[in-house]
CSV table of C-alpha atoms in Angstrom, one decimal:
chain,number,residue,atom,x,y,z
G,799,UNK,CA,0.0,0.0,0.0
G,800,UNK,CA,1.0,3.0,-0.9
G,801,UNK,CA,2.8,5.5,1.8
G,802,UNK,CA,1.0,8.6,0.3
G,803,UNK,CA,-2.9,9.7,0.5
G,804,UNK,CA,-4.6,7.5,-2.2
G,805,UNK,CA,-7.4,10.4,-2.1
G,806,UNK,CA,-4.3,13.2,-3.3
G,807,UNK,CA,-4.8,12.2,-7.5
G,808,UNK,CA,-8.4,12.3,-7.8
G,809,UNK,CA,-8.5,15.4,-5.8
G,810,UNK,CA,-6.2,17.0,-7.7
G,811,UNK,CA,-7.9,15.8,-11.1
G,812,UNK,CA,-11.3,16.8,-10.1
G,813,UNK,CA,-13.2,19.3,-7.8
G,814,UNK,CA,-14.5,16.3,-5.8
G,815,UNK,CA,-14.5,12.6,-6.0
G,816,UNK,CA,-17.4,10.5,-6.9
G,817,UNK,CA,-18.3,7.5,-4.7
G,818,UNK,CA,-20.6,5.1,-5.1
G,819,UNK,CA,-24.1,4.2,-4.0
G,820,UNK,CA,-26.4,1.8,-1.5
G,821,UNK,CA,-24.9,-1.5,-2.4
G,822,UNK,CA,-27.6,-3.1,0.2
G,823,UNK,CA,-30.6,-1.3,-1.5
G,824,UNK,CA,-29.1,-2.5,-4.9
G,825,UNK,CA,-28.6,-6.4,-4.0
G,826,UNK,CA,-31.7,-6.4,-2.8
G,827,UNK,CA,-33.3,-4.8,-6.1
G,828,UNK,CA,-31.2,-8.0,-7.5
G,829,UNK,CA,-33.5,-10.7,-5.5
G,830,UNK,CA,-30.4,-11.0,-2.6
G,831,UNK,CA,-32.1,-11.7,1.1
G,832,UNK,CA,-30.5,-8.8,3.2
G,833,UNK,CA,-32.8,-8.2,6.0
G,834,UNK,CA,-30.9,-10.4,8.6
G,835,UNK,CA,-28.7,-9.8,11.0
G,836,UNK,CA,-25.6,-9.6,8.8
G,837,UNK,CA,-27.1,-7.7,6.3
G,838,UNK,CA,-25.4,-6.8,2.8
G,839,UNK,CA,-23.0,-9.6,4.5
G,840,UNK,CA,-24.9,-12.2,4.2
G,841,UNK,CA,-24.4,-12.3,0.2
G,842,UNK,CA,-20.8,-12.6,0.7
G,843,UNK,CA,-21.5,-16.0,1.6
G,844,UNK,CA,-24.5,-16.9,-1.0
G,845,UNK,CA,-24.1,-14.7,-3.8
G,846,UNK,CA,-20.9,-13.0,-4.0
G,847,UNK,CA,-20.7,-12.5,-7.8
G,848,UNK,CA,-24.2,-10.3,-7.4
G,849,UNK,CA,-21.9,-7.9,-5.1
G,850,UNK,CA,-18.8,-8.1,-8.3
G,851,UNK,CA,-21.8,-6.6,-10.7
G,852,UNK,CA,-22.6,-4.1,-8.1
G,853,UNK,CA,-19.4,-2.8,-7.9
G,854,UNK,CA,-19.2,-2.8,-11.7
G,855,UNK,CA,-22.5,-0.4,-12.1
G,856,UNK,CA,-21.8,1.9,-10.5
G,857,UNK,CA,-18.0,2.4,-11.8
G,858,UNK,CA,-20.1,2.5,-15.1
G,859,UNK,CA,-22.2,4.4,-13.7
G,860,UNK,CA,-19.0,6.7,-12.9
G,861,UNK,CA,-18.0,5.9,-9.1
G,862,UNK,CA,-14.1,6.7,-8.6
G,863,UNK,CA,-14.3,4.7,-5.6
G,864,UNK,CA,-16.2,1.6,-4.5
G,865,UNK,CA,-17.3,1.0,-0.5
G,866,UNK,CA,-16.4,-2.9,0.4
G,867,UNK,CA,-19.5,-5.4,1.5
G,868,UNK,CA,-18.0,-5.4,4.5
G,869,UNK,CA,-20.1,-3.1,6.5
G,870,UNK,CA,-21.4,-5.6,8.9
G,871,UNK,CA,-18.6,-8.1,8.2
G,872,UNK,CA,-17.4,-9.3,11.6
G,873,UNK,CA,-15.8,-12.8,13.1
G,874,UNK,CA,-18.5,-12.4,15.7
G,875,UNK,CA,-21.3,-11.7,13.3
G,876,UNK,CA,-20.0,-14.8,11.1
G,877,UNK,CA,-20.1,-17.3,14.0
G,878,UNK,CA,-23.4,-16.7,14.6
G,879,UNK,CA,-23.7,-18.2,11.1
G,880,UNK,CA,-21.5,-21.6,12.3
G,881,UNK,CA,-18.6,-20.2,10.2
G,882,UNK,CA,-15.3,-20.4,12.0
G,883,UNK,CA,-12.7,-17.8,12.1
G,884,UNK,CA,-10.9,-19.1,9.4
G,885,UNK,CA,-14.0,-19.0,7.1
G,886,UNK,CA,-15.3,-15.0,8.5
G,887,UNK,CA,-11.5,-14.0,7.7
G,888,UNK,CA,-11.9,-15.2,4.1
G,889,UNK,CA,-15.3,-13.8,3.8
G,890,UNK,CA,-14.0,-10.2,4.8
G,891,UNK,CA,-10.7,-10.2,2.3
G,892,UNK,CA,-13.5,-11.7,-0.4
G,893,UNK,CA,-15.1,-8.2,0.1
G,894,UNK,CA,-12.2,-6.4,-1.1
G,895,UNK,CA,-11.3,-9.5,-4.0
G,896,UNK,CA,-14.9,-8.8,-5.3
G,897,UNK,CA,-14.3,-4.8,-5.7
G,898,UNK,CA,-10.7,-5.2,-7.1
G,899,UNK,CA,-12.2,-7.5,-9.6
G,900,UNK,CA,-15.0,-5.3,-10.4
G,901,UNK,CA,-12.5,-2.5,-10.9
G,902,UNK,CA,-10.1,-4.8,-13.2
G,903,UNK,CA,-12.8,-5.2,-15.7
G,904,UNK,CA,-13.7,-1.8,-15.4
G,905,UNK,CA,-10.7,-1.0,-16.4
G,906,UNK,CA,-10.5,-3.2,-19.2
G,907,UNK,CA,-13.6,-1.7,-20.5
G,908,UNK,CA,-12.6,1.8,-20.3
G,909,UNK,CA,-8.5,1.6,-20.1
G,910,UNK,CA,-7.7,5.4,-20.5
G,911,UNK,CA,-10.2,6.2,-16.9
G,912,UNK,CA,-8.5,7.0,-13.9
G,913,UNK,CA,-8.1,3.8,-11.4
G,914,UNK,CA,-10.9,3.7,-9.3
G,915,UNK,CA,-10.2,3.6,-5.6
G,916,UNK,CA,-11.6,0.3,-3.2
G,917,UNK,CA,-12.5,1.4,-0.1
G,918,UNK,CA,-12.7,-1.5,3.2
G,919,UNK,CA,-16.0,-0.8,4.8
G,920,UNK,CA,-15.5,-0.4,8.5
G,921,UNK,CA,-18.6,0.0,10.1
G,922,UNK,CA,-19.3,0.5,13.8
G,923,UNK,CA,-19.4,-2.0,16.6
G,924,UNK,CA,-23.4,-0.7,16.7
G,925,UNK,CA,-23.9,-2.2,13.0
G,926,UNK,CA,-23.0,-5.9,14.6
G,927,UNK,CA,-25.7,-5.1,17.1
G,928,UNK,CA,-27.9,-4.9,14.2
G,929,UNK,CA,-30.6,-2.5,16.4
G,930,UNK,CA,-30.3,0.3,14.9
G,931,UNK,CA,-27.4,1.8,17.2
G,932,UNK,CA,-25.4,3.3,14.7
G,933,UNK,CA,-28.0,6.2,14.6
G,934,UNK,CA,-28.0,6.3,18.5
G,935,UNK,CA,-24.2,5.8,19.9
G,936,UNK,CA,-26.0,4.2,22.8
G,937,UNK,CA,-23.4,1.8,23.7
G,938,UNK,CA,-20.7,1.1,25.7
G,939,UNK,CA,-17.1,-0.6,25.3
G,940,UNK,CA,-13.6,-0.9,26.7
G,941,UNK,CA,-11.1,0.7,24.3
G,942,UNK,CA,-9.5,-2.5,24.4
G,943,UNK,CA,-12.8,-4.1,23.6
G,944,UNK,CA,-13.8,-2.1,20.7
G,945,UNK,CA,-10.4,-2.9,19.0
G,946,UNK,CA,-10.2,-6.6,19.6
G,947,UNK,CA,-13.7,-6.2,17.8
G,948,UNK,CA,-12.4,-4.3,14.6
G,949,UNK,CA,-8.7,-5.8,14.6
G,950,UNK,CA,-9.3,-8.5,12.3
G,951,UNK,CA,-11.8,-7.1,9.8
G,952,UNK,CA,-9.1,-4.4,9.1
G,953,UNK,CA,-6.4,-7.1,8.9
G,954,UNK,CA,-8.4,-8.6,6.5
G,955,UNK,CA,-9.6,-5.5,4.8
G,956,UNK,CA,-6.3,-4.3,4.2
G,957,UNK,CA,-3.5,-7.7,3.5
G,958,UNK,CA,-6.6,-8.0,0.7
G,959,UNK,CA,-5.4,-4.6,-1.3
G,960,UNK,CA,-8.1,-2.0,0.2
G,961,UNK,CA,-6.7,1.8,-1.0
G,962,UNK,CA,-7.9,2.8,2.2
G,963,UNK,CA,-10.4,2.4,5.4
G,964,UNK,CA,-14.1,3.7,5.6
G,965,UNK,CA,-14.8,4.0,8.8
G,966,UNK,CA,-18.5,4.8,8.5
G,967,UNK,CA,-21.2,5.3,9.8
G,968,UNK,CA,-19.6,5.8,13.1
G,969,UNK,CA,-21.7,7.0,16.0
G,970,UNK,CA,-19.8,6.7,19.1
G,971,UNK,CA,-16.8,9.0,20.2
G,972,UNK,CA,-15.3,6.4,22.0
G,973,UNK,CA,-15.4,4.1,19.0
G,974,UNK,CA,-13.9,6.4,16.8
G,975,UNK,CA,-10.7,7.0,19.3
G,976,UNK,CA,-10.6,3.7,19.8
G,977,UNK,CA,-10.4,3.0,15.4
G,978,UNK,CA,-7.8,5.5,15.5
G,979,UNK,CA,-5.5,3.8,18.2
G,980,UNK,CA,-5.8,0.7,16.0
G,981,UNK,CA,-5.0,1.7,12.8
G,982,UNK,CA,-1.9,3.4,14.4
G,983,UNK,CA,-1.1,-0.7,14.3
G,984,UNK,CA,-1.2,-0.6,10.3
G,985,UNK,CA,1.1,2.4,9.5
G,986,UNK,CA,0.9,2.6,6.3
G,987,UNK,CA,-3.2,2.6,5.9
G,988,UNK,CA,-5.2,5.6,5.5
G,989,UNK,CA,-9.1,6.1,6.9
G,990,UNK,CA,-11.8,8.5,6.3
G,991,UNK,CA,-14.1,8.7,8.7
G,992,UNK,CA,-18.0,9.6,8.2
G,993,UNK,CA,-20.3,10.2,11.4
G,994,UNK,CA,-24.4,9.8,12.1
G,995,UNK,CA,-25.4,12.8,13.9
G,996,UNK,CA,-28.2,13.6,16.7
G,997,UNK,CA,-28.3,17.4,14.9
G,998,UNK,CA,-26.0,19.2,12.9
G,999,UNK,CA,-23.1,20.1,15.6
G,1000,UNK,CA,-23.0,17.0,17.5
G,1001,UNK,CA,-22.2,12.7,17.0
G,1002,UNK,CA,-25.0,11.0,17.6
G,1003,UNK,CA,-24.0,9.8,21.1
G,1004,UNK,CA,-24.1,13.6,21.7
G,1005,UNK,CA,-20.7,14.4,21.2
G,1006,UNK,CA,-20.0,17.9,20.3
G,1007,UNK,CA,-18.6,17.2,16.4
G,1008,UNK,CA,-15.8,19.9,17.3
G,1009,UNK,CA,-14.5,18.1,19.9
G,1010,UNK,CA,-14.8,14.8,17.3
G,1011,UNK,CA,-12.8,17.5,15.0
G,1012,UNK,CA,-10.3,18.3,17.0
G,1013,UNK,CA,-9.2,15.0,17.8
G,1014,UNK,CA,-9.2,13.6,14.6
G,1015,UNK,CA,-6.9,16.7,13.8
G,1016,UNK,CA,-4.2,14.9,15.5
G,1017,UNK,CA,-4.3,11.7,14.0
G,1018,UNK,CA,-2.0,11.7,10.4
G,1019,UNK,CA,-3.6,8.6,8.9
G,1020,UNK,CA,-7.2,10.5,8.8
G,1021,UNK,CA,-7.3,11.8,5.5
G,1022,UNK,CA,-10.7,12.9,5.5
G,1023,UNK,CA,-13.6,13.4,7.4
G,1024,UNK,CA,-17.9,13.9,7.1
G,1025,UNK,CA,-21.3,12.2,7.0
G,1026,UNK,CA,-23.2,9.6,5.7
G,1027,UNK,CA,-26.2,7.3,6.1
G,1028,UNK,CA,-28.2,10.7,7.5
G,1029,UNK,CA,-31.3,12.4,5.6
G,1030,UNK,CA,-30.9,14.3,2.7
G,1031,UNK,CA,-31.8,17.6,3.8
G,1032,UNK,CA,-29.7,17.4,7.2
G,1033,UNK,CA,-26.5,16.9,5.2
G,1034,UNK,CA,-25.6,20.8,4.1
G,1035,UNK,CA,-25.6,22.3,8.0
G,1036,UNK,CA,-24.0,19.8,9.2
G,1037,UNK,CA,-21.2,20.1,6.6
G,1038,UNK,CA,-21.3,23.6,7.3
G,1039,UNK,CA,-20.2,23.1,11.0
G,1040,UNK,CA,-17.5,20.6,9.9
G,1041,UNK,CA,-16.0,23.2,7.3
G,1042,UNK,CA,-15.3,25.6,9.8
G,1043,UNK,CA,-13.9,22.7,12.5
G,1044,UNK,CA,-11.6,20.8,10.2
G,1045,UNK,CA,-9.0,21.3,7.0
G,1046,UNK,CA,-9.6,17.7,6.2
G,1047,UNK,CA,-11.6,17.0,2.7
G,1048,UNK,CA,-15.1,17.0,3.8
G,1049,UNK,CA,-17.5,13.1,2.7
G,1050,UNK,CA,-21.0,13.1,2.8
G,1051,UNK,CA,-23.2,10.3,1.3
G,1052,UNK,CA,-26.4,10.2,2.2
G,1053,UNK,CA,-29.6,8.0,2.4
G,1054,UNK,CA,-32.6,8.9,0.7
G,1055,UNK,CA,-34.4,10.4,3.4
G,1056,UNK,CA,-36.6,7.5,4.2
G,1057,UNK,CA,-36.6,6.5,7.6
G,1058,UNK,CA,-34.8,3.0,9.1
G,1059,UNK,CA,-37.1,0.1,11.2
G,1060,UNK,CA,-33.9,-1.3,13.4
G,1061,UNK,CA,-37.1,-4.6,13.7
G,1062,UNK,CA,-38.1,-5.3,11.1
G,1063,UNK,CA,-34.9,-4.2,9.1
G,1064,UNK,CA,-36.6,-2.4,6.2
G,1065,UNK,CA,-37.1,1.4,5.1
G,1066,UNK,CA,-40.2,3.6,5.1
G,1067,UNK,CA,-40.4,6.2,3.0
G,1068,UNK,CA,-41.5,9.5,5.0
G,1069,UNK,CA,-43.3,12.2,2.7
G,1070,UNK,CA,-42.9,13.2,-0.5
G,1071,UNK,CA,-39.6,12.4,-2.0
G,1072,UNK,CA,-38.4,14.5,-5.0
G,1073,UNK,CA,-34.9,16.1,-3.9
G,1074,UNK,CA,-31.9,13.8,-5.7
G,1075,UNK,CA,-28.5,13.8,-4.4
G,1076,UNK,CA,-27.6,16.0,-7.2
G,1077,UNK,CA,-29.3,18.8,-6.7
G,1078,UNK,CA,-27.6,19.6,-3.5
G,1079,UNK,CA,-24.1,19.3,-4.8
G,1080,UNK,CA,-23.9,23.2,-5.1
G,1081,UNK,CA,-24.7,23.6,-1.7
G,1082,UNK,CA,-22.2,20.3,-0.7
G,1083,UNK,CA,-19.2,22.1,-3.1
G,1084,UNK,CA,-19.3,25.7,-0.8
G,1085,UNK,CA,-18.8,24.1,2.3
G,1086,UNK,CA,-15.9,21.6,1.7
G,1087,UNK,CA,-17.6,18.4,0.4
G,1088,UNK,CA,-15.1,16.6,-1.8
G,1089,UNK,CA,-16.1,12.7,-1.6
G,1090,UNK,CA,-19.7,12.4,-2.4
G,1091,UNK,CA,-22.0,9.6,-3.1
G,1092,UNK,CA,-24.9,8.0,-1.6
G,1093,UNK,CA,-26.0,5.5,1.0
G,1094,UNK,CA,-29.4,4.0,1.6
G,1095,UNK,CA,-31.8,3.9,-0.9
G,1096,UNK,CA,-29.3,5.6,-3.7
G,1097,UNK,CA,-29.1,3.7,-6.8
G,1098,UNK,CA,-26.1,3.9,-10.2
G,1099,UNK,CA,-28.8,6.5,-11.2
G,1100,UNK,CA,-27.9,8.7,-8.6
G,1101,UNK,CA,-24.5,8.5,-9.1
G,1102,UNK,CA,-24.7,8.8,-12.8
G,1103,UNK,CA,-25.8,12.1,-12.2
G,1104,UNK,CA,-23.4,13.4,-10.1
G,1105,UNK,CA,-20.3,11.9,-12.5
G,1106,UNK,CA,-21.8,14.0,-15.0
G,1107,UNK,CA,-22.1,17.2,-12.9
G,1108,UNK,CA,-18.5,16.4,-11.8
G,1109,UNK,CA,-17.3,15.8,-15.4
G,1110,UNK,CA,-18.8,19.5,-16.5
G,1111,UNK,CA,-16.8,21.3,-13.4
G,1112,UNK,CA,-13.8,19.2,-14.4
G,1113,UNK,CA,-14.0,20.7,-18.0
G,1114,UNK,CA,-14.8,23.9,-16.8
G,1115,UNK,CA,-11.3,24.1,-15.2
């Protein structure tokens, strides 16, 4: 892996860097089962060339960077399943094989485009929990819990050829300090990380997102920092707040604005929804956002669109 910041030549090509969309939402448009506890997981072990042809749409679709299957990947989540250690270590690294191959016959289809990035997908210790607590923060840990938790999945993540670490979806200061300590472990790996928020200045455990700022400040392997997996029309203030907190390169990749049932494990849509991801990229572009995609509920659609607002700036320059 590379010493440098894999985000430094996209950044420098482009005004911002597209990522991709939901790869749950899309597996499940594809006939995959998802609503278990392991979620998007789960097809890692049933129908892992499904995930390879996600990963391929939406670098058609114009993604510069795919986000692993390996949200909810974890040895503890796997052994639920009867798989051994041995087998959930495979399963991880077969997250990150499955978007490398995507991306090789991406590039083989389109040779002179610029190598698309693979991100590991980190997600929080909450995620495992699979209650819906990576939109509250409300649980607890040791430090040395929360790492002996995470250690292997970004062992896996990153012996398998990850660019980098997505450490999403995080909701829990302590969690997030904790990610940090261990990835001091892997020196040479990079991480963004991407909060859920109770409001637009503070983590969702109710953590004042200056003092998650600051601290992240201080750590040289964070090479960027923002939101995801939050509504639609929550995502410019908060950005804001983090543009005037932080030089890092801001993410943001939102859901759809449909709301999340932690029970039943399915989305409800809320009111009328007519606002695309698109049309706030203005708004995203003035205060700092320069990795944007979608979560949730996004589709290769929605990231179709914003490849093509990104290739007009990029011509404009």
């Amino acid at each position: 892996m590379s010493l440098t910041n894999p985000l430094t030549s996209l950044l420098t090509q482009h005004p911002f860097i597209v990522l991709d969309g939901a790869l749950a939402t899309e597996l499940e448009t594809r006939g995959c089962q998802i609503t278990d506890s392991l979620w998007s997981a789960n097809v890692l072990i049933n129908q892992p060339e499904i995930i390879r042809q996600v990963h391929l749409d939406y670098f058609r679709a114009g993604a510069q960077c795919a986000i692993t299957a390996s949200y909810q990947a974890s040895i503890e989540g796997f052994a639920r399943r009867g798989l051994n250690t041995e087998q959930a270590q495979a399963l991880i690294a077969r997250s990150v094989t499955l978007a490398i191959e995507a991306r090789t016959e991406f590039l083989r289809e389109q040779p002179t485009a610029p190598r698309p990035l693979v991100a590991g997908s980190v997600g929080p210790y909450g995620a495992f929990l699979a209650d819906g607590s990576e939109y509250r923060g409300d649980y607890s840990l040791t430090p040395e819990a929360f790492i002996d938790f995470h250690r292997p999945r970004i062992t896996q993540l990153l012996a398998a050829g990850a660019d980098l670490l997505a450490c999403e979806t995080q909701p829990s200061f302590a969690e997030i300090q904790a990610l940090c300590q261990l990835i001091q472990e892997f020196p040479e790996a990079r991480a963004w990380f991407s909060v859920t928020l109770k409001d637009a200045q503070h983590l969702s455990d109710g953590t004042p997102l200056a003092t998650v700022a600051n601290f992240l400040a201080t750590q040289p392997q964070v090479v960027a920092l923002g939101i995801n997996c939050i509504a639609l029309t929550e995502t410019t203030a908060a950005l804001a707040h983090l543009h005037r907190l932080t030089a890092l390169p801001l993410v943001v990749y939102p859901n759809s604005g449909e709301t999340y049932d932690a029970t039943s494990k399915t989305w409800h849509q809320g009111g009328t929804h007519c606002q695309q991801l698109s049309d706030y990229l203005p708004d995203w572009l003035a205060v700092g956002a320069r990795l944007i995609g979608g979560c949730c509920r996004t589709s290769p659609t929605d990231i179709q669109a914003l490849a093509q607002q990104q290739s007009a700036l990029t011509n404009r320059q």
